[in-house]
Coordinates of C-alpha atoms and ligand atoms in Angstrom, one line a residue:
M1 CA 30.6 5.6 -15.7
I2 CA 32.7 3.8 -18.2
R3 CA 32.7 0.6 -16.3
L4 CA 28.9 0.7 -16.0
F5 CA 28.6 1.2 -19.7
L6 CA 30.9 -1.7 -20.5
Y7 CA 29.0 -4.0 -18.1
H8 CA 25.7 -3.2 -19.8
Y9 CA 27.3 -3.5 -23.2
S10 CA 28.5 -7.0 -22.4
M11 CA 25.1 -8.2 -21.2
K12 CA 23.2 -10.6 -23.4
K13 CA 20.2 -9.0 -25.1
V14 CA 17.0 -10.8 -24.3
V15 CA 14.0 -9.8 -26.4
V16 CA 10.5 -10.7 -25.2
F17 CA 7.8 -10.6 -27.8
S18 CA 4.5 -10.8 -26.0
G19 CA 0.8 -11.1 -26.9
A20 CA -2.5 -11.2 -25.1
G21 CA -1.7 -14.5 -23.3
M22 CA 0.9 -12.6 -21.3
S23 CA -1.8 -10.7 -19.5
A24 CA -4.3 -13.6 -19.2
E25 CA -3.3 -14.4 -15.7
S26 CA -3.9 -10.7 -14.8
G27 CA -7.6 -11.3 -15.8
I28 CA -7.4 -9.6 -19.2
Q29 CA -9.1 -11.5 -22.0
T30 CA -7.2 -12.7 -25.0
F31 CA -8.7 -12.2 -28.5
R32 CA -8.9 -15.5 -30.2
D33 CA -9.4 -18.1 -27.5
S34 CA -12.8 -19.6 -27.2
D35 CA -13.7 -17.1 -24.4
G36 CA -11.7 -14.3 -26.2
L37 CA -12.8 -10.8 -27.0
W38 CA -13.5 -11.5 -30.7
E39 CA -16.0 -14.1 -29.8
Q40 CA -18.1 -11.3 -28.2
H41 CA -17.5 -8.4 -30.5
R42 CA -17.2 -8.1 -34.3
V43 CA -13.7 -6.7 -35.2
E44 CA -15.4 -4.7 -38.0
D45 CA -17.7 -3.0 -35.4
V46 CA -15.0 -1.8 -33.0
A47 CA -11.5 -2.1 -34.2
T48 CA -11.2 -0.6 -37.7
P49 CA -11.1 3.0 -39.1
E50 CA -14.5 2.3 -40.7
A51 CA -16.0 1.4 -37.3
W52 CA -14.7 4.8 -36.0
R53 CA -16.2 6.6 -38.9
T54 CA -19.6 4.8 -38.6
D55 CA -20.0 4.9 -34.8
P56 CA -17.2 6.6 -32.8
D57 CA -19.3 6.4 -29.6
L58 CA -19.5 2.6 -29.8
V59 CA -15.7 2.3 -30.5
T60 CA -15.0 4.7 -27.6
K61 CA -17.2 2.7 -25.3
F62 CA -15.5 -0.5 -26.3
Y63 CA -12.1 0.8 -25.5
N64 CA -13.3 2.6 -22.3
E65 CA -14.3 -0.9 -21.0
R66 CA -11.0 -2.3 -22.0
R67 CA -9.1 0.6 -20.3
K68 CA -11.2 0.3 -17.1
R69 CA -10.4 -3.4 -16.9
I70 CA -6.8 -2.9 -17.5
L71 CA -6.6 -0.2 -14.8
E72 CA -8.3 -2.6 -12.3
S73 CA -5.7 -5.3 -13.2
V74 CA -2.2 -5.8 -11.8
P75 CA 0.9 -7.3 -13.4
N76 CA 1.2 -11.1 -12.9
A77 CA 4.1 -13.2 -11.9
A78 CA 5.4 -13.5 -15.5
H79 CA 5.5 -9.7 -15.9
R80 CA 7.4 -9.5 -12.7
E81 CA 9.9 -12.2 -13.5
I82 CA 10.6 -10.5 -16.9
S83 CA 11.2 -7.2 -15.1
E84 CA 13.6 -8.9 -12.6
L85 CA 15.6 -10.3 -15.5
E86 CA 17.0 -6.8 -16.1
K87 CA 19.4 -7.4 -13.2
L88 CA 21.1 -10.1 -15.4
A89 CA 20.5 -9.1 -19.0
D90 CA 19.7 -6.3 -21.4
V91 CA 16.0 -6.9 -21.7
H92 CA 13.8 -5.4 -24.4
I93 CA 10.1 -6.0 -24.7
V94 CA 8.1 -5.8 -27.9
T95 CA 4.5 -6.2 -27.0
Q96 CA 1.4 -6.4 -29.1
N97 CA -0.6 -5.6 -25.9
I98 CA -2.2 -2.3 -25.4
D99 CA -2.1 -2.7 -21.6
D100 CA 0.8 -1.2 -19.6
L101 CA 1.4 -4.2 -17.3
H102 CA 5.0 -4.7 -18.4
E103 CA 5.7 -1.1 -17.4
R104 CA 3.8 -1.4 -14.1
A105 CA 5.9 -4.5 -13.3
G106 CA 9.0 -2.4 -13.7
S107 CA 10.3 -3.2 -17.1
S108 CA 12.2 -0.3 -18.6
N109 CA 12.3 -0.9 -22.4
V110 CA 8.8 -1.6 -23.7
L111 CA 7.8 -1.0 -27.3
H112 CA 4.1 -1.1 -27.9
L113 CA 3.5 -2.3 -31.5
H114 CA -0.3 -1.8 -31.4
G115 CA -0.4 1.3 -29.2
N116 CA -1.1 1.9 -25.5
I117 CA -4.7 2.2 -24.3
R118 CA -3.7 4.7 -21.6
F119 CA -3.1 7.3 -24.3
A120 CA -5.3 9.0 -26.9
K121 CA -4.5 10.7 -30.2
S122 CA -6.2 12.9 -32.7
S123 CA -8.7 11.3 -35.1
G124 CA -7.7 13.9 -37.6
P125 CA -5.0 13.7 -40.3
N126 CA -2.0 14.3 -38.0
Q127 CA -2.9 11.5 -35.6
E128 CA 0.6 10.0 -35.4
R129 CA 2.3 13.1 -34.1
E130 CA 1.1 13.5 -30.6
Y131 CA -0.2 11.3 -27.8
F132 CA -2.2 12.4 -24.8
E133 CA -2.3 10.5 -21.5
I134 CA -5.9 9.8 -20.5
D135 CA -6.8 10.8 -17.0
G136 CA -8.7 7.8 -15.6
W137 CA -10.5 5.3 -17.8
E138 CA -13.1 7.3 -19.7
L139 CA -12.7 9.0 -23.0
T140 CA -15.8 10.9 -24.1
H141 CA -17.1 12.7 -27.2
N142 CA -16.1 16.0 -25.5
D143 CA -12.4 15.1 -25.4
L144 CA -10.9 16.9 -28.3
C145 CA -7.4 17.3 -29.6
P146 CA -5.9 20.8 -29.7
D147 CA -6.4 20.5 -33.5
G148 CA -10.1 20.3 -32.9
H149 CA -10.6 16.7 -33.8
R150 CA -12.1 14.2 -31.5
L151 CA -9.6 12.1 -29.5
R152 CA -9.5 8.4 -30.3
P153 CA -7.7 5.6 -28.5
H154 CA -4.0 5.2 -29.2
V155 CA -4.5 1.8 -30.6
V156 CA -3.6 0.4 -34.0
W157 CA -6.7 -0.9 -35.7
F158 CA -7.1 -3.6 -38.4
G159 CA -6.3 -2.1 -41.7
E160 CA -4.0 0.6 -40.2
A161 CA -0.2 1.0 -40.6
V162 CA 2.0 -0.2 -37.7
P163 CA 4.3 2.8 -37.1
A164 CA 6.5 1.1 -34.6
Y165 CA 7.2 -1.9 -36.9
E166 CA 10.7 -0.9 -38.1
D167 CA 11.9 0.0 -34.6
A168 CA 10.6 -3.4 -33.4
A169 CA 12.3 -5.2 -36.3
E170 CA 15.6 -3.5 -35.2
V171 CA 15.2 -4.6 -31.6
L172 CA 14.4 -8.2 -32.7
S173 CA 17.4 -8.3 -35.1
K174 CA 19.8 -7.7 -32.2
A175 CA 18.4 -10.4 -29.9
D176 CA 20.8 -13.0 -28.4
I177 CA 17.8 -14.7 -26.8
L178 CA 14.2 -14.5 -27.9
I179 CA 11.2 -15.3 -25.8
V180 CA 7.8 -15.4 -27.6
I181 CA 5.0 -15.5 -25.1
G182 CA 1.2 -15.6 -25.2
T183 CA 0.6 -14.9 -28.9
S184 CA -1.3 -16.9 -31.5
L185 CA 1.0 -15.4 -34.2
Q186 CA -2.0 -14.9 -36.4
V187 CA -1.9 -11.2 -36.8
H188 CA 0.4 -9.7 -39.4
P189 CA 2.7 -7.8 -39.8
A190 CA 3.4 -8.4 -36.0
A191 CA 3.8 -12.2 -36.3
G192 CA 6.5 -11.8 -39.0
L193 CA 8.7 -9.9 -36.5
I194 CA 10.1 -13.1 -35.0
H195 CA 11.9 -13.8 -38.3
Y196 CA 14.2 -10.8 -37.6
A197 CA 15.7 -12.6 -34.7
S198 CA 18.2 -14.5 -36.9
M199 CA 21.1 -13.8 -34.6
A200 CA 19.4 -15.4 -31.5
T201 CA 21.1 -18.5 -30.3
H202 CA 18.2 -19.4 -28.0
K203 CA 14.5 -19.1 -28.9
Y204 CA 11.6 -20.0 -26.7
I205 CA 7.9 -19.9 -27.3
I206 CA 5.6 -20.1 -24.2
D207 CA 1.9 -20.7 -24.8
P208 CA -0.6 -23.4 -23.6
N209 CA -1.0 -24.0 -27.3
A210 CA 2.7 -23.9 -28.1
N211 CA 2.8 -27.2 -29.9
N212 CA 0.3 -26.1 -32.5
L213 CA 1.9 -22.7 -33.2
S214 CA 3.8 -22.3 -36.4
V215 CA 7.4 -21.5 -35.7
S216 CA 10.7 -22.7 -37.0
N217 CA 12.2 -25.8 -35.4
D218 CA 15.0 -23.9 -33.6
F219 CA 12.3 -22.8 -31.1
I220 CA 12.0 -24.6 -27.8
K221 CA 8.3 -25.0 -27.2
I222 CA 7.0 -24.7 -23.7
A223 CA 3.3 -25.7 -23.5
G224 CA 2.0 -23.9 -20.5
G225 CA 0.7 -20.6 -19.1
A226 CA 2.9 -17.5 -18.9
S227 CA 4.1 -17.6 -15.3
E228 CA 4.8 -21.4 -15.3
G229 CA 6.6 -21.1 -18.7
I230 CA 8.6 -18.0 -17.7
D231 CA 9.7 -19.8 -14.6
Q232 CA 11.2 -22.6 -16.6
V233 CA 12.8 -20.3 -19.2
M234 CA 14.3 -18.1 -16.5
R235 CA 16.1 -21.1 -15.0
E236 CA 17.7 -21.8 -18.4
I237 CA 18.5 -18.1 -19.1
Q238 CA 20.2 -17.6 -15.8
K239 CA 22.7 -20.3 -16.8
I240 CA 23.2 -18.8 -20.3
V241 CA 23.7 -15.2 -19.1
S242 CA 25.8 -15.8 -15.9
Ligands
LIG1 N1 -0.4 -17.8 -20.7 C1 0.2 -17.7 -21.9 N2 -0.5 -17.7 -23.1 C2 -1.8 -17.9 -23.0 C3 -2.5 -18.0 -21.8 C4 -1.7 -17.9 -20.6 N3 -2.3 -18.0 -19.4 N4 -3.8 -18.1 -22.1 C5 -4.0 -18.1 -23.4 N5 -2.7 -17.9 -24.0 C6 -2.4 -17.9 -25.4 C7 -3.3 -18.5 -26.4 O1 -3.1 -19.9 -26.5 C8 -3.0 -17.8 -27.7 O2 -2.0 -18.5 -28.4 O3 -2.3 -16.5 -25.8 C9 -2.5 -16.4 -27.2 C10 -3.5 -15.3 -27.5 O4 -3.6 -15.1 -28.8 P1 -4.6 -14.0 -29.4 O5 -5.8 -13.9 -28.7 O6 -4.7 -14.2 -30.9 O7 -3.8 -12.6 -29.1 P2 -2.5 -12.0 -29.8 O8 -1.7 -13.0 -30.5 O9 -1.8 -11.1 -28.8 O10 -3.3 -11.1 -30.9 C11 -2.5 -10.2 -31.7 O11 -4.5 -9.3 -32.6 O12 -6.7 -8.6 -32.1 C12 -5.4 -8.2 -32.4 O13 -4.3 -6.1 -32.0 C13 -4.8 -7.3 -31.3 O14 -2.5 -7.3 -30.5 C14 -3.6 -8.1 -30.8 C15 -3.3 -9.0 -32.0

């Protein structure tokens, strides 16, 4: 027991900060690419508390479609490689994604900054207290919380607080190695989290658009898709952690 603990304690802490591009190769749309979700939907109509107040059925339908798509998808090679890394390092994932593909690939420590679409919560005043796993992909107007309010997706909308932010900042602040992958870093406060990784001796950013993303110059930029980029980073990390 003691030996196991010491082994884990001495492992390098690798933090993966992921965004929508992480799941692009699984067939899940990103938000801000030219074929992204926000090209087809107005954020104000589907992803704000005001949208829920105005038309909860439209918001529910939008997230039902997302949930259905996610349930039909499977983790890609990049999700799987990150999960494999747990054999060599103490891996923590902070994801902006509401899909559960990191978990389905086998990753153990996944913090969802913007919620998890497989769950619902009350739309009433106590909404942060309890989450309910949704059976299947469809949430309807008949699905109510025990407090009598209608259930809404467990997703952080624009204009809402990010309850997991402080926990995420704590995780990032302990990173020895940081891998940022598949995020445009345009949404705050999430994007600011990377600044907490001040102890990290190695920082990578993987994105087809990496060369245009605004990060400090201690980041190694890998301009490519998630699985190709992770492959390259894994080869380097194996040398660092072994
Ligand atoms: N592999 C890796 N990255 C990719 C790939 C790929 N195959 N394809 C696209 N990308 C990159 C894009 O170049 C872009 O930089 O993924 C990034 C996706 O950026 P966004 O669409 O802005 O998604 P994200 O940064 O995760 O958005 C943050 O915004 O809409 C909200 O709450 C939502 O969590 C989301 C947040």
